[in-house]
């Protein structure tokens, strides 16, 4: 199993980035995918996730309208589009995968329910 995030970098406040997570080693279309982030000295938090059907679900209402998640099954890739970035969005961003056949859980925004993880990509937003 391999999950590789890309697309991070240093941007100024108000700019946009699109993160990609390219996967291999498992049947992509059978998996849900989540995006998480972890700022320095803070716990990892859920951002958004997308189910195997392509329905996006938010973990943080405060990001509504700025962050969107999508997937391309033909490319085995899931995306996180981030707009109007703010300094508080600075973090390492991780993608995660979970087989859709696993039992339902109380919250898909909890990091412990996800099976596979990428190594993360750093996003830094300057003011």
PDB file of C-alpha atoms in Angstrom:
ATOM      1  CA  UNK A   1       0.000   0.000   0.000  1.00  0.00           C
ATOM      2  CA  UNK A   2       1.322   3.379  -0.938  1.00  0.00           C
ATOM      3  CA  UNK A   3      -0.262   6.798  -0.549  1.00  0.00           C
ATOM      4  CA  UNK A   4       1.710   9.826  -1.645  1.00  0.00           C
ATOM      5  CA  UNK A   5       0.573  13.374  -1.017  1.00  0.00           C
ATOM      6  CA  UNK A   6       1.818  16.222  -3.161  1.00  0.00           C
ATOM      7  CA  UNK A   7       1.023  19.823  -3.931  1.00  0.00           C
ATOM      8  CA  UNK A   8       1.971  21.454  -0.658  1.00  0.00           C
ATOM      9  CA  UNK A   9       4.141  24.519  -0.424  1.00  0.00           C
ATOM     10  CA  UNK A  10       4.497  28.078   0.786  1.00  0.00           C
ATOM     11  CA  UNK A  11       1.777  30.502  -0.250  1.00  0.00           C
ATOM     12  CA  UNK A  12       0.508  33.868   0.844  1.00  0.00           C
ATOM     13  CA  UNK A  13      -2.779  34.419   2.616  1.00  0.00           C
ATOM     14  CA  UNK A  14      -5.653  34.466   0.177  1.00  0.00           C
ATOM     15  CA  UNK A  15      -4.030  32.118  -2.321  1.00  0.00           C
ATOM     16  CA  UNK A  16      -5.052  28.580  -3.231  1.00  0.00           C
ATOM     17  CA  UNK A  17      -3.457  25.161  -3.352  1.00  0.00           C
ATOM     18  CA  UNK A  18      -4.615  21.793  -4.594  1.00  0.00           C
ATOM     19  CA  UNK A  19      -3.236  18.780  -2.810  1.00  0.00           C
ATOM     20  CA  UNK A  20      -3.173  15.378  -4.454  1.00  0.00           C
ATOM     21  CA  UNK A  21      -2.955  11.939  -2.919  1.00  0.00           C
ATOM     22  CA  UNK A  22      -2.020   9.209  -5.370  1.00  0.00           C
ATOM     23  CA  UNK A  23      -2.585   5.660  -4.204  1.00  0.00           C
ATOM     24  CA  UNK A  24      -1.475   2.195  -5.136  1.00  0.00           C
ATOM     25  CA  UNK A  25      -1.567  -1.303  -3.702  1.00  0.00           C
ATOM     26  CA  UNK A  26      -5.294  -1.537  -3.043  1.00  0.00           C
ATOM     27  CA  UNK A  27      -8.567  -1.302  -4.954  1.00  0.00           C
ATOM     28  CA  UNK A  28      -9.061   2.452  -4.950  1.00  0.00           C
ATOM     29  CA  UNK A  29     -12.763   2.490  -5.798  1.00  0.00           C
ATOM     30  CA  UNK A  30     -13.601   0.406  -2.729  1.00  0.00           C
ATOM     31  CA  UNK A  31     -12.172   2.949  -0.332  1.00  0.00           C
ATOM     32  CA  UNK A  32     -13.260   6.072   1.432  1.00  0.00           C
ATOM     33  CA  UNK A  33     -10.627   8.790   1.732  1.00  0.00           C
ATOM     34  CA  UNK A  34     -10.012  11.416   4.337  1.00  0.00           C
ATOM     35  CA  UNK A  35      -7.885  14.517   4.585  1.00  0.00           C
ATOM     36  CA  UNK A  36      -6.412  15.422   7.942  1.00  0.00           C
ATOM     37  CA  UNK A  37      -4.045  18.092   9.078  1.00  0.00           C
ATOM     38  CA  UNK A  38      -1.710  18.566  11.975  1.00  0.00           C
ATOM     39  CA  UNK A  39      -0.314  21.924  12.970  1.00  0.00           C
ATOM     40  CA  UNK A  40       2.792  22.260  15.075  1.00  0.00           C
ATOM     41  CA  UNK A  41       2.176  21.146  18.669  1.00  0.00           C
ATOM     42  CA  UNK A  42      -1.462  20.344  17.944  1.00  0.00           C
ATOM     43  CA  UNK A  43      -3.361  17.131  17.488  1.00  0.00           C
ATOM     44  CA  UNK A  44      -4.229  15.778  14.086  1.00  0.00           C
ATOM     45  CA  UNK A  45      -7.682  16.905  13.019  1.00  0.00           C
ATOM     46  CA  UNK A  46     -10.072  15.835  10.315  1.00  0.00           C
ATOM     47  CA  UNK A  47     -10.645  18.243   7.452  1.00  0.00           C
ATOM     48  CA  UNK A  48     -12.888  16.487   4.938  1.00  0.00           C
ATOM     49  CA  UNK A  49     -13.553  12.998   3.736  1.00  0.00           C
ATOM     50  CA  UNK A  50     -15.099  11.531   0.628  1.00  0.00           C
ATOM     51  CA  UNK A  51     -16.863   8.215   0.438  1.00  0.00           C
ATOM     52  CA  UNK A  52     -16.463   5.563  -2.214  1.00  0.00           C
ATOM     53  CA  UNK A  53     -19.455   6.982  -4.121  1.00  0.00           C
ATOM     54  CA  UNK A  54     -17.828  10.414  -4.303  1.00  0.00           C
ATOM     55  CA  UNK A  55     -19.935  12.176  -1.681  1.00  0.00           C
ATOM     56  CA  UNK A  56     -17.914  14.769   0.241  1.00  0.00           C
ATOM     57  CA  UNK A  57     -18.412  15.151   3.987  1.00  0.00           C
ATOM     58  CA  UNK A  58     -17.010  17.946   6.099  1.00  0.00           C
ATOM     59  CA  UNK A  59     -15.303  17.422   9.411  1.00  0.00           C
ATOM     60  CA  UNK A  60     -14.890  21.091  10.214  1.00  0.00           C
ATOM     61  CA  UNK A  61     -17.770  23.432   9.424  1.00  0.00           C
ATOM     62  CA  UNK A  62     -15.453  26.428   9.659  1.00  0.00           C
ATOM     63  CA  UNK A  63     -13.772  25.291   6.440  1.00  0.00           C
ATOM     64  CA  UNK A  64     -17.030  25.145   4.536  1.00  0.00           C
ATOM     65  CA  UNK A  65     -16.814  26.947   1.247  1.00  0.00           C
ATOM     66  CA  UNK A  66     -13.024  27.135   1.268  1.00  0.00           C
ATOM     67  CA  UNK A  67     -11.968  23.479   1.142  1.00  0.00           C
ATOM     68  CA  UNK A  68     -13.383  20.842  -1.167  1.00  0.00           C
ATOM     69  CA  UNK A  69     -12.517  17.195  -1.681  1.00  0.00           C
ATOM     70  CA  UNK A  70     -12.832  15.142  -4.854  1.00  0.00           C
ATOM     71  CA  UNK A  71     -11.605  11.872  -6.271  1.00  0.00           C
ATOM     72  CA  UNK A  72     -10.656  10.464  -9.643  1.00  0.00           C
ATOM     73  CA  UNK A  73     -10.968   6.701  -9.625  1.00  0.00           C
ATOM     74  CA  UNK A  74      -9.340   6.427 -13.040  1.00  0.00           C
ATOM     75  CA  UNK A  75      -6.206   8.066 -11.642  1.00  0.00           C
ATOM     76  CA  UNK A  76      -6.326   6.489  -8.178  1.00  0.00           C
ATOM     77  CA  UNK A  77      -6.080   9.991  -6.817  1.00  0.00           C
ATOM     78  CA  UNK A  78      -7.971  12.050  -4.281  1.00  0.00           C
ATOM     79  CA  UNK A  79      -7.716  15.830  -4.165  1.00  0.00           C
ATOM     80  CA  UNK A  80      -8.073  18.585  -1.628  1.00  0.00           C
ATOM     81  CA  UNK A  81      -8.735  22.008  -3.109  1.00  0.00           C
ATOM     82  CA  UNK A  82      -7.977  24.760  -0.628  1.00  0.00           C
ATOM     83  CA  UNK A  83      -8.986  28.328  -1.374  1.00  0.00           C
ATOM     84  CA  UNK A  84      -8.521  31.621   0.425  1.00  0.00           C
ATOM     85  CA  UNK A  85      -5.833  30.071   2.571  1.00  0.00           C
ATOM     86  CA  UNK A  86      -5.126  31.656   5.924  1.00  0.00           C
ATOM     87  CA  UNK A  87      -2.079  31.444   8.235  1.00  0.00           C
ATOM     88  CA  UNK A  88      -4.085  29.199  10.572  1.00  0.00           C
ATOM     89  CA  UNK A  89      -4.289  26.638   7.763  1.00  0.00           C
ATOM     90  CA  UNK A  90      -0.558  26.073   8.106  1.00  0.00           C
ATOM     91  CA  UNK A  91      -0.063  22.393   8.867  1.00  0.00           C
ATOM     92  CA  UNK A  92       1.087  19.084   7.514  1.00  0.00           C
ATOM     93  CA  UNK A  93      -1.747  17.609   5.493  1.00  0.00           C
ATOM     94  CA  UNK A  94      -2.307  13.866   5.355  1.00  0.00           C
ATOM     95  CA  UNK A  95      -4.569  11.665   3.311  1.00  0.00           C
ATOM     96  CA  UNK A  96      -6.000   8.471   4.719  1.00  0.00           C
ATOM     97  CA  UNK A  97      -7.886   5.493   3.335  1.00  0.00           C
ATOM     98  CA  UNK A  98     -10.499   3.147   4.778  1.00  0.00           C
ATOM     99  CA  UNK A  99     -12.221   0.220   3.148  1.00  0.00           C
ATOM    100  CA  UNK A 100     -15.914   0.941   2.634  1.00  0.00           C
ATOM    101  CA  UNK A 101     -16.840  -2.530   3.857  1.00  0.00           C
ATOM    102  CA  UNK A 102     -15.554  -1.925   7.357  1.00  0.00           C
ATOM    103  CA  UNK A 103     -18.188  -1.510  10.077  1.00  0.00           C
ATOM    104  CA  UNK A 104     -19.733   1.887  10.563  1.00  0.00           C
ATOM    105  CA  UNK A 105     -18.112   4.049  13.225  1.00  0.00           C
ATOM    106  CA  UNK A 106     -19.434   7.001  15.223  1.00  0.00           C
ATOM    107  CA  UNK A 107     -17.202   9.476  13.451  1.00  0.00           C
ATOM    108  CA  UNK A 108     -15.198   9.188  10.260  1.00  0.00           C
ATOM    109  CA  UNK A 109     -13.393  12.360  11.291  1.00  0.00           C
ATOM    110  CA  UNK A 110     -11.490  10.496  13.990  1.00  0.00           C
ATOM    111  CA  UNK A 111      -8.025   9.590  12.816  1.00  0.00           C
ATOM    112  CA  UNK A 112      -8.018   6.198  14.548  1.00  0.00           C
ATOM    113  CA  UNK A 113     -10.688   4.721  12.261  1.00  0.00           C
ATOM    114  CA  UNK A 114      -8.575   5.069   9.146  1.00  0.00           C
ATOM    115  CA  UNK A 115      -6.417   2.207   7.947  1.00  0.00           C
ATOM    116  CA  UNK A 116      -3.769   3.635   5.657  1.00  0.00           C
ATOM    117  CA  UNK A 117      -1.944   6.930   5.703  1.00  0.00           C
ATOM    118  CA  UNK A 118       0.347   8.944   3.518  1.00  0.00           C
ATOM    119  CA  UNK A 119       3.427  10.660   4.896  1.00  0.00           C
ATOM    120  CA  UNK A 120       1.965  14.122   4.533  1.00  0.00           C
ATOM    121  CA  UNK A 121       2.721  17.314   2.674  1.00  0.00           C
ATOM    122  CA  UNK A 122       3.529  20.626   4.310  1.00  0.00           C
ATOM    123  CA  UNK A 123       1.365  23.660   3.689  1.00  0.00           C
ATOM    124  CA  UNK A 124       2.625  26.991   4.966  1.00  0.00           C
ATOM    125  CA  UNK A 125       0.576  30.143   4.624  1.00  0.00           C
ATOM    126  CA  UNK A 126       2.256  33.466   5.245  1.00  0.00           C
ATOM    127  CA  UNK A 127       0.365  36.569   6.275  1.00  0.00           C
TER     128      UNK A 127
END
